[in-house]
mmCIF file of C-alpha atoms and ligand atoms in Angstrom:
data_model
loop_
_atom_site.group_PDB
_atom_site.id
_atom_site.type_symbol
_atom_site.label_atom_id
_atom_site.label_comp_id
_atom_site.label_asym_id
_atom_site.label_seq_id
_atom_site.Cartn_x
_atom_site.Cartn_y
_atom_site.Cartn_z
ATOM 1 C CA MET A 1 106.577 98.803 75.253
ATOM 2 C CA SER A 2 107.412 98.225 78.864
ATOM 3 C CA SER A 3 104.600 98.260 81.447
ATOM 4 C CA SER A 4 104.644 100.597 84.391
ATOM 5 C CA ARG A 5 105.323 97.605 86.641
ATOM 6 C CA GLN A 6 108.291 96.713 84.446
ATOM 7 C CA ALA A 7 109.480 100.320 84.509
ATOM 8 C CA GLN A 8 109.329 100.287 88.316
ATOM 9 C CA LEU A 9 111.284 97.025 88.421
ATOM 10 C CA ASN A 10 113.892 98.397 86.026
ATOM 11 C CA GLU A 11 114.391 101.421 88.271
ATOM 12 C CA LEU A 12 114.566 99.203 91.350
ATOM 13 C CA ASN A 13 117.037 96.829 89.707
ATOM 14 C CA LYS A 14 119.362 99.727 88.943
ATOM 15 C CA LYS A 15 119.260 100.793 92.582
ATOM 16 C CA MET A 16 119.758 97.239 93.861
ATOM 17 C CA LEU A 17 122.780 96.730 91.620
ATOM 18 C CA ALA A 18 124.361 99.794 93.229
ATOM 19 C CA CYS A 19 123.504 98.732 96.805
ATOM 20 C CA ASN A 20 126.267 98.154 99.314
ATOM 21 C CA LYS A 21 124.284 98.593 102.516
ATOM 22 C CA CYS A 22 125.475 95.339 104.119
ATOM 23 C CA VAL A 23 128.627 93.261 104.324
ATOM 24 C CA LEU A 24 127.340 90.623 101.890
ATOM 25 C CA ARG A 25 128.214 92.938 98.991
ATOM 26 C CA GLU A 26 131.877 92.812 100.030
ATOM 27 C CA THR A 27 132.188 89.086 99.362
ATOM 28 C CA CYS A 28 129.636 88.380 96.610
ATOM 29 C CA THR A 29 130.446 88.679 92.902
ATOM 30 C CA GLN A 30 127.310 90.585 91.976
ATOM 31 C CA VAL A 31 123.852 91.529 93.220
ATOM 32 C CA VAL A 32 121.045 89.192 92.104
ATOM 33 C CA PRO A 33 117.878 91.332 92.090
ATOM 34 C CA GLY A 34 115.371 88.790 90.727
ATOM 35 C CA GLU A 35 113.898 87.646 87.431
ATOM 36 C CA GLY A 36 110.593 87.056 85.695
ATOM 37 C CA SER A 37 107.397 88.726 84.609
ATOM 38 C CA ALA A 38 106.509 92.100 86.100
ATOM 39 C CA GLU A 39 102.856 91.056 85.615
ATOM 40 C CA ALA A 40 103.248 87.707 87.406
ATOM 41 C CA GLU A 41 100.338 86.420 89.489
ATOM 42 C CA ILE A 42 102.724 84.282 91.511
ATOM 43 C CA MET A 43 105.908 85.505 93.113
ATOM 44 C CA PHE A 44 108.368 82.940 94.491
ATOM 45 C CA ILE A 45 110.729 84.083 97.217
ATOM 46 C CA GLY A 46 113.807 82.069 98.129
ATOM 47 C CA GLU A 47 116.588 82.584 100.597
ATOM 48 C CA GLY A 48 119.597 84.040 98.796
ATOM 49 C CA PRO A 49 121.828 83.500 95.774
ATOM 50 C CA GLY A 50 124.136 80.471 95.781
ATOM 51 C CA LYS A 51 127.332 79.958 93.817
ATOM 52 C CA ASP A 52 125.745 79.645 90.355
ATOM 53 C CA GLU A 53 123.380 82.561 90.948
ATOM 54 C CA ASP A 54 126.266 84.711 92.163
ATOM 55 C CA LYS A 55 128.168 83.905 88.977
ATOM 56 C CA GLN A 56 125.264 84.481 86.570
ATOM 57 C CA GLY A 57 123.449 87.295 88.357
ATOM 58 C CA LEU A 58 120.161 85.382 88.142
ATOM 59 C CA PRO A 59 118.100 83.611 90.826
ATOM 60 C CA PHE A 60 117.601 79.839 90.936
ATOM 61 C CA VAL A 61 119.849 78.817 88.040
ATOM 62 C CA GLY A 62 121.708 75.969 89.834
ATOM 63 C CA ALA A 63 120.482 72.499 90.819
ATOM 64 C CA ALA A 64 117.640 73.861 92.991
ATOM 65 C CA GLY A 65 116.582 76.085 90.085
ATOM 66 C CA LYS A 66 116.451 73.134 87.691
ATOM 67 C CA PHE A 67 114.221 71.277 90.132
ATOM 68 C CA LEU A 68 112.043 74.380 90.495
ATOM 69 C CA ASN A 69 111.713 74.575 86.695
ATOM 70 C CA GLU A 70 110.647 70.915 86.595
ATOM 71 C CA MET A 71 107.941 71.546 89.174
ATOM 72 C CA LEU A 72 106.761 74.648 87.303
ATOM 73 C CA GLY A 73 106.451 72.432 84.219
ATOM 74 C CA ILE A 74 104.179 70.045 86.126
ATOM 75 C CA ILE A 75 101.700 72.890 86.679
ATOM 76 C CA ASN A 76 102.150 74.196 83.116
ATOM 77 C CA LEU A 77 104.075 77.292 84.036
ATOM 78 C CA LYS A 78 107.329 78.616 82.699
ATOM 79 C CA ARG A 79 109.875 80.846 84.381
ATOM 80 C CA GLU A 80 108.627 83.742 82.228
ATOM 81 C CA ASP A 81 105.152 83.403 83.800
ATOM 82 C CA ILE A 82 106.297 83.983 87.360
ATOM 83 C CA TYR A 83 108.644 86.268 89.272
ATOM 84 C CA ILE A 84 111.457 84.947 91.465
ATOM 85 C CA ALA A 85 113.456 86.874 94.026
ATOM 86 C CA ASN A 86 115.252 86.176 97.289
ATOM 87 C CA VAL A 87 115.139 87.647 100.787
ATOM 88 C CA VAL A 88 118.789 88.658 100.372
ATOM 89 C CA LYS A 89 120.076 89.750 96.999
ATOM 90 C CA CYS A 90 123.761 88.998 97.615
ATOM 91 C CA ARG A 91 125.300 85.567 98.190
ATOM 92 C CA PRO A 92 126.203 84.870 101.821
ATOM 93 C CA PRO A 93 129.810 83.616 102.017
ATOM 94 C CA ALA A 94 130.070 79.824 101.640
ATOM 95 C CA ASN A 95 126.253 79.704 101.407
ATOM 96 C CA ARG A 96 125.809 80.337 105.121
ATOM 97 C CA ASP A 97 122.357 81.337 106.353
ATOM 98 C CA PRO A 98 121.630 85.047 105.937
ATOM 99 C CA LEU A 99 121.829 86.863 109.279
ATOM 100 C CA PRO A 100 118.676 88.564 110.586
ATOM 101 C CA GLU A 101 120.275 92.006 110.157
ATOM 102 C CA GLU A 102 121.157 91.199 106.538
ATOM 103 C CA VAL A 103 117.575 90.124 105.858
ATOM 104 C CA GLU A 104 116.301 93.358 107.416
ATOM 105 C CA THR A 105 118.756 95.553 105.506
ATOM 106 C CA CYS A 106 117.655 93.916 102.259
ATOM 107 C CA TRP A 107 113.917 93.977 103.096
ATOM 108 C CA PRO A 108 113.124 97.394 101.498
ATOM 109 C CA TRP A 109 114.134 95.959 98.096
ATOM 110 C CA LEU A 110 111.849 92.966 98.468
ATOM 111 C CA GLU A 111 109.043 95.140 99.772
ATOM 112 C CA GLN A 112 109.288 97.396 96.698
ATOM 113 C CA GLN A 113 109.445 94.392 94.362
ATOM 114 C CA ILE A 114 106.263 92.972 95.889
ATOM 115 C CA ASN A 115 104.456 96.306 95.669
ATOM 116 C CA ALA A 116 105.545 96.827 92.048
ATOM 117 C CA ILE A 117 104.450 93.344 90.918
ATOM 118 C CA ASN A 118 101.432 93.088 93.237
ATOM 119 C CA PRO A 119 101.179 89.285 92.896
ATOM 120 C CA LYS A 120 98.046 87.353 93.821
ATOM 121 C CA LEU A 121 100.136 84.808 95.718
ATOM 122 C CA ILE A 122 103.540 84.864 97.389
ATOM 123 C CA VAL A 123 105.156 81.425 97.541
ATOM 124 C CA THR A 124 107.871 81.231 100.178
ATOM 125 C CA LEU A 125 110.684 78.754 99.488
ATOM 126 C CA GLY A 126 112.306 77.491 102.661
ATOM 127 C CA ARG A 127 112.317 78.581 106.268
ATOM 128 C CA HIS A 128 114.146 81.905 105.916
ATOM 129 C CA SER A 129 111.625 83.214 103.451
ATOM 130 C CA LEU A 130 108.726 81.894 105.565
ATOM 131 C CA GLU A 131 110.179 83.484 108.691
ATOM 132 C CA ARG A 132 110.401 86.924 107.054
ATOM 133 C CA PHE A 133 106.685 86.956 106.263
ATOM 134 C CA LEU A 134 105.175 84.700 108.912
ATOM 135 C CA PRO A 135 107.511 84.816 111.906
ATOM 136 C CA GLY A 136 107.194 81.921 114.305
ATOM 137 C CA GLN A 137 105.570 79.574 111.777
ATOM 138 C CA LYS A 138 107.256 76.193 111.548
ATOM 139 C CA ILE A 139 107.788 75.071 107.974
ATOM 140 C CA SER A 140 106.964 71.471 108.917
ATOM 141 C CA GLN A 141 103.465 72.685 109.847
ATOM 142 C CA ALA A 142 102.958 75.621 107.482
ATOM 143 C CA HIS A 143 103.987 73.955 104.222
ATOM 144 C CA GLY A 144 101.182 73.427 101.744
ATOM 145 C CA LYS A 145 98.870 75.905 103.463
ATOM 146 C CA ALA A 146 97.675 79.301 102.276
ATOM 147 C CA LEU A 147 98.010 81.905 104.985
ATOM 148 C CA ARG A 148 96.862 85.496 104.839
ATOM 149 C CA ARG A 149 98.577 88.282 106.700
ATOM 150 C CA ASN A 150 98.450 92.041 106.733
ATOM 151 C CA MET A 151 101.858 93.690 106.783
ATOM 152 C CA PRO A 152 102.013 97.481 106.897
ATOM 153 C CA GLU A 153 104.590 97.743 104.105
ATOM 154 C CA ILE A 154 102.945 95.374 101.609
ATOM 155 C CA GLY A 155 99.294 95.236 102.708
ATOM 156 C CA THR A 156 97.196 92.086 103.032
ATOM 157 C CA ARG A 157 98.820 89.259 101.141
ATOM 158 C CA THR A 158 98.271 85.542 100.708
ATOM 159 C CA PHE A 159 101.325 83.381 101.338
ATOM 160 C CA TYR A 160 101.871 79.736 100.476
ATOM 161 C CA ALA A 161 104.803 78.034 102.178
ATOM 162 C CA LEU A 162 106.918 75.369 100.502
ATOM 163 C CA TYR A 163 109.999 73.453 101.502
ATOM 164 C CA HIS A 164 113.122 74.781 99.811
ATOM 165 C CA PRO A 165 113.865 72.888 96.569
ATOM 166 C CA ALA A 166 117.544 72.592 97.570
ATOM 167 C CA ALA A 167 116.578 70.892 100.861
ATOM 168 C CA ALA A 168 114.138 68.561 99.129
ATOM 169 C CA LEU A 169 116.365 67.728 96.170
ATOM 170 C CA TYR A 170 118.128 64.792 97.794
ATOM 171 C CA ASN A 171 115.570 63.922 100.455
ATOM 172 C CA GLY A 172 113.036 61.480 99.018
ATOM 173 C CA SER A 173 110.158 62.079 101.404
ATOM 174 C CA MET A 174 110.558 65.867 101.497
ATOM 175 C CA ARG A 175 110.763 65.853 97.712
ATOM 176 C CA GLU A 176 107.430 64.048 97.481
ATOM 177 C CA VAL A 177 105.800 66.471 99.905
ATOM 178 C CA LEU A 178 107.200 69.464 98.014
ATOM 179 C CA ILE A 179 105.934 68.176 94.661
ATOM 180 C CA SER A 180 102.530 67.421 96.144
ATOM 181 C CA ASP A 181 102.317 70.935 97.711
ATOM 182 C CA PHE A 182 103.527 72.485 94.461
ATOM 183 C CA LYS A 183 100.736 70.834 92.458
ATOM 184 C CA LYS A 184 98.187 72.671 94.621
ATOM 185 C CA ILE A 185 99.467 76.124 93.612
ATOM 186 C CA PRO A 186 97.031 76.679 90.679
ATOM 187 C CA LYS A 187 94.079 75.828 92.934
ATOM 188 C CA VAL A 188 95.324 78.225 95.619
ATOM 189 C CA VAL A 189 95.645 81.036 93.062
ATOM 190 C CA GLU A 190 92.075 80.346 91.880
ATOM 191 C CA GLU A 191 90.839 80.427 95.484
ATOM 192 C CA VAL A 192 92.590 83.755 96.072
ATOM 193 C CA LYS A 193 90.936 85.216 92.964
ATOM 194 C CA LYS A 194 87.554 83.808 93.960
ATOM 195 C CA SER A 195 87.804 85.200 97.476
ATOM 196 C CA LYS A 196 88.753 88.613 96.059
ATOM 197 C CA ASN A 197 85.703 88.491 93.765
ATOM 198 C CA GLU A 198 83.445 87.570 96.656
ATOM 199 C CA ILE A 199 84.848 90.448 98.666
ATOM 200 C CA ALA A 200 84.278 92.779 95.716
ATOM 201 C CA SER A 201 80.701 91.661 95.031
ATOM 202 C CA ASN A 202 79.582 91.368 98.653
ATOM 203 C CA THR A 203 80.880 94.591 100.080
ATOM 204 C CA PRO A 204 82.091 97.025 97.489
ATOM 205 C CA GLY A 205 85.161 98.895 98.628
ATOM 206 C CA VAL A 206 85.377 97.113 101.944
ATOM 207 C CA GLU A 207 88.116 94.644 102.764
ATOM 208 C CA PRO A 208 86.932 91.978 105.196
ATOM 209 C CA GLU A 209 88.620 91.526 108.496
ATOM 210 C CA GLU A 210 91.603 89.336 107.863
ATOM 211 C CA ASP A 211 92.466 86.230 109.781
ATOM 212 C CA ASN A 212 96.087 86.799 110.565
ATOM 213 C CA GLN A 213 98.181 83.739 109.778
ATOM 214 C CA GLU A 214 95.178 81.436 109.704
ATOM 215 C CA SER A 215 95.016 78.673 107.160
ATOM 216 C CA LEU A 216 92.635 79.765 104.424
ATOM 217 C CA PHE A 217 91.923 76.942 102.038
HETATM 218 N N1 LIG B 301 118.559 79.110 96.668
HETATM 219 C C1 LIG B 301 117.884 80.247 96.932
HETATM 220 O O1 LIG B 301 117.275 80.385 97.978
HETATM 221 N N2 LIG B 301 117.886 81.188 96.018
HETATM 222 C C2 LIG B 301 118.511 81.094 94.855
HETATM 223 O O2 LIG B 301 118.445 82.033 94.066
HETATM 224 C C3 LIG B 301 119.207 79.911 94.603
HETATM 225 C C4 LIG B 301 119.223 78.931 95.521
#
């Protein structure tokens, strides 16, 4: 039986597959909505589909995806345990950066995915994903830190910034940093749960004032 979160995602996926609101749909092969568990505690958000993703209709299935799978293995997670999506659902031509207007046009899909899944932690992969949620943050400073922010469309969320696996794949020092940041994910999720419990037991029904974009843990 499919959960109500899954049902919402199924509905959303149908709508995304029919979307042609921006020019990216004119040149891509197919829309890549996202993949994973509707009940995931952790949602990973990348930049946009590349060549392999465009061909298969699934996110992170190329070289960067293989590296991501390896890192998930290190923290005892499988792809089925998490949810992965991108800030743009259609491949930018020749893998160029998505334009700000393309990211904004695609944002309502991502917003609805986040609200349907309601993850404990959003892990941003790369600078485009970081910029959409925490504008102005530099990835060289924000990586490996948990940051909380309230956004009207998705509420108060905890974000954890990582370097993009594709950028780190062939860069030895960035690769080491990424793996080291990645290993901290389970601890960050535990901290998020603990802080939610404290909020719940200390002041029932009252959300504490949030520190916008401050490092939490
Ligand atoms: N890079 C991304 O940002 N997303 C993918 O789905 C694949 C590669």
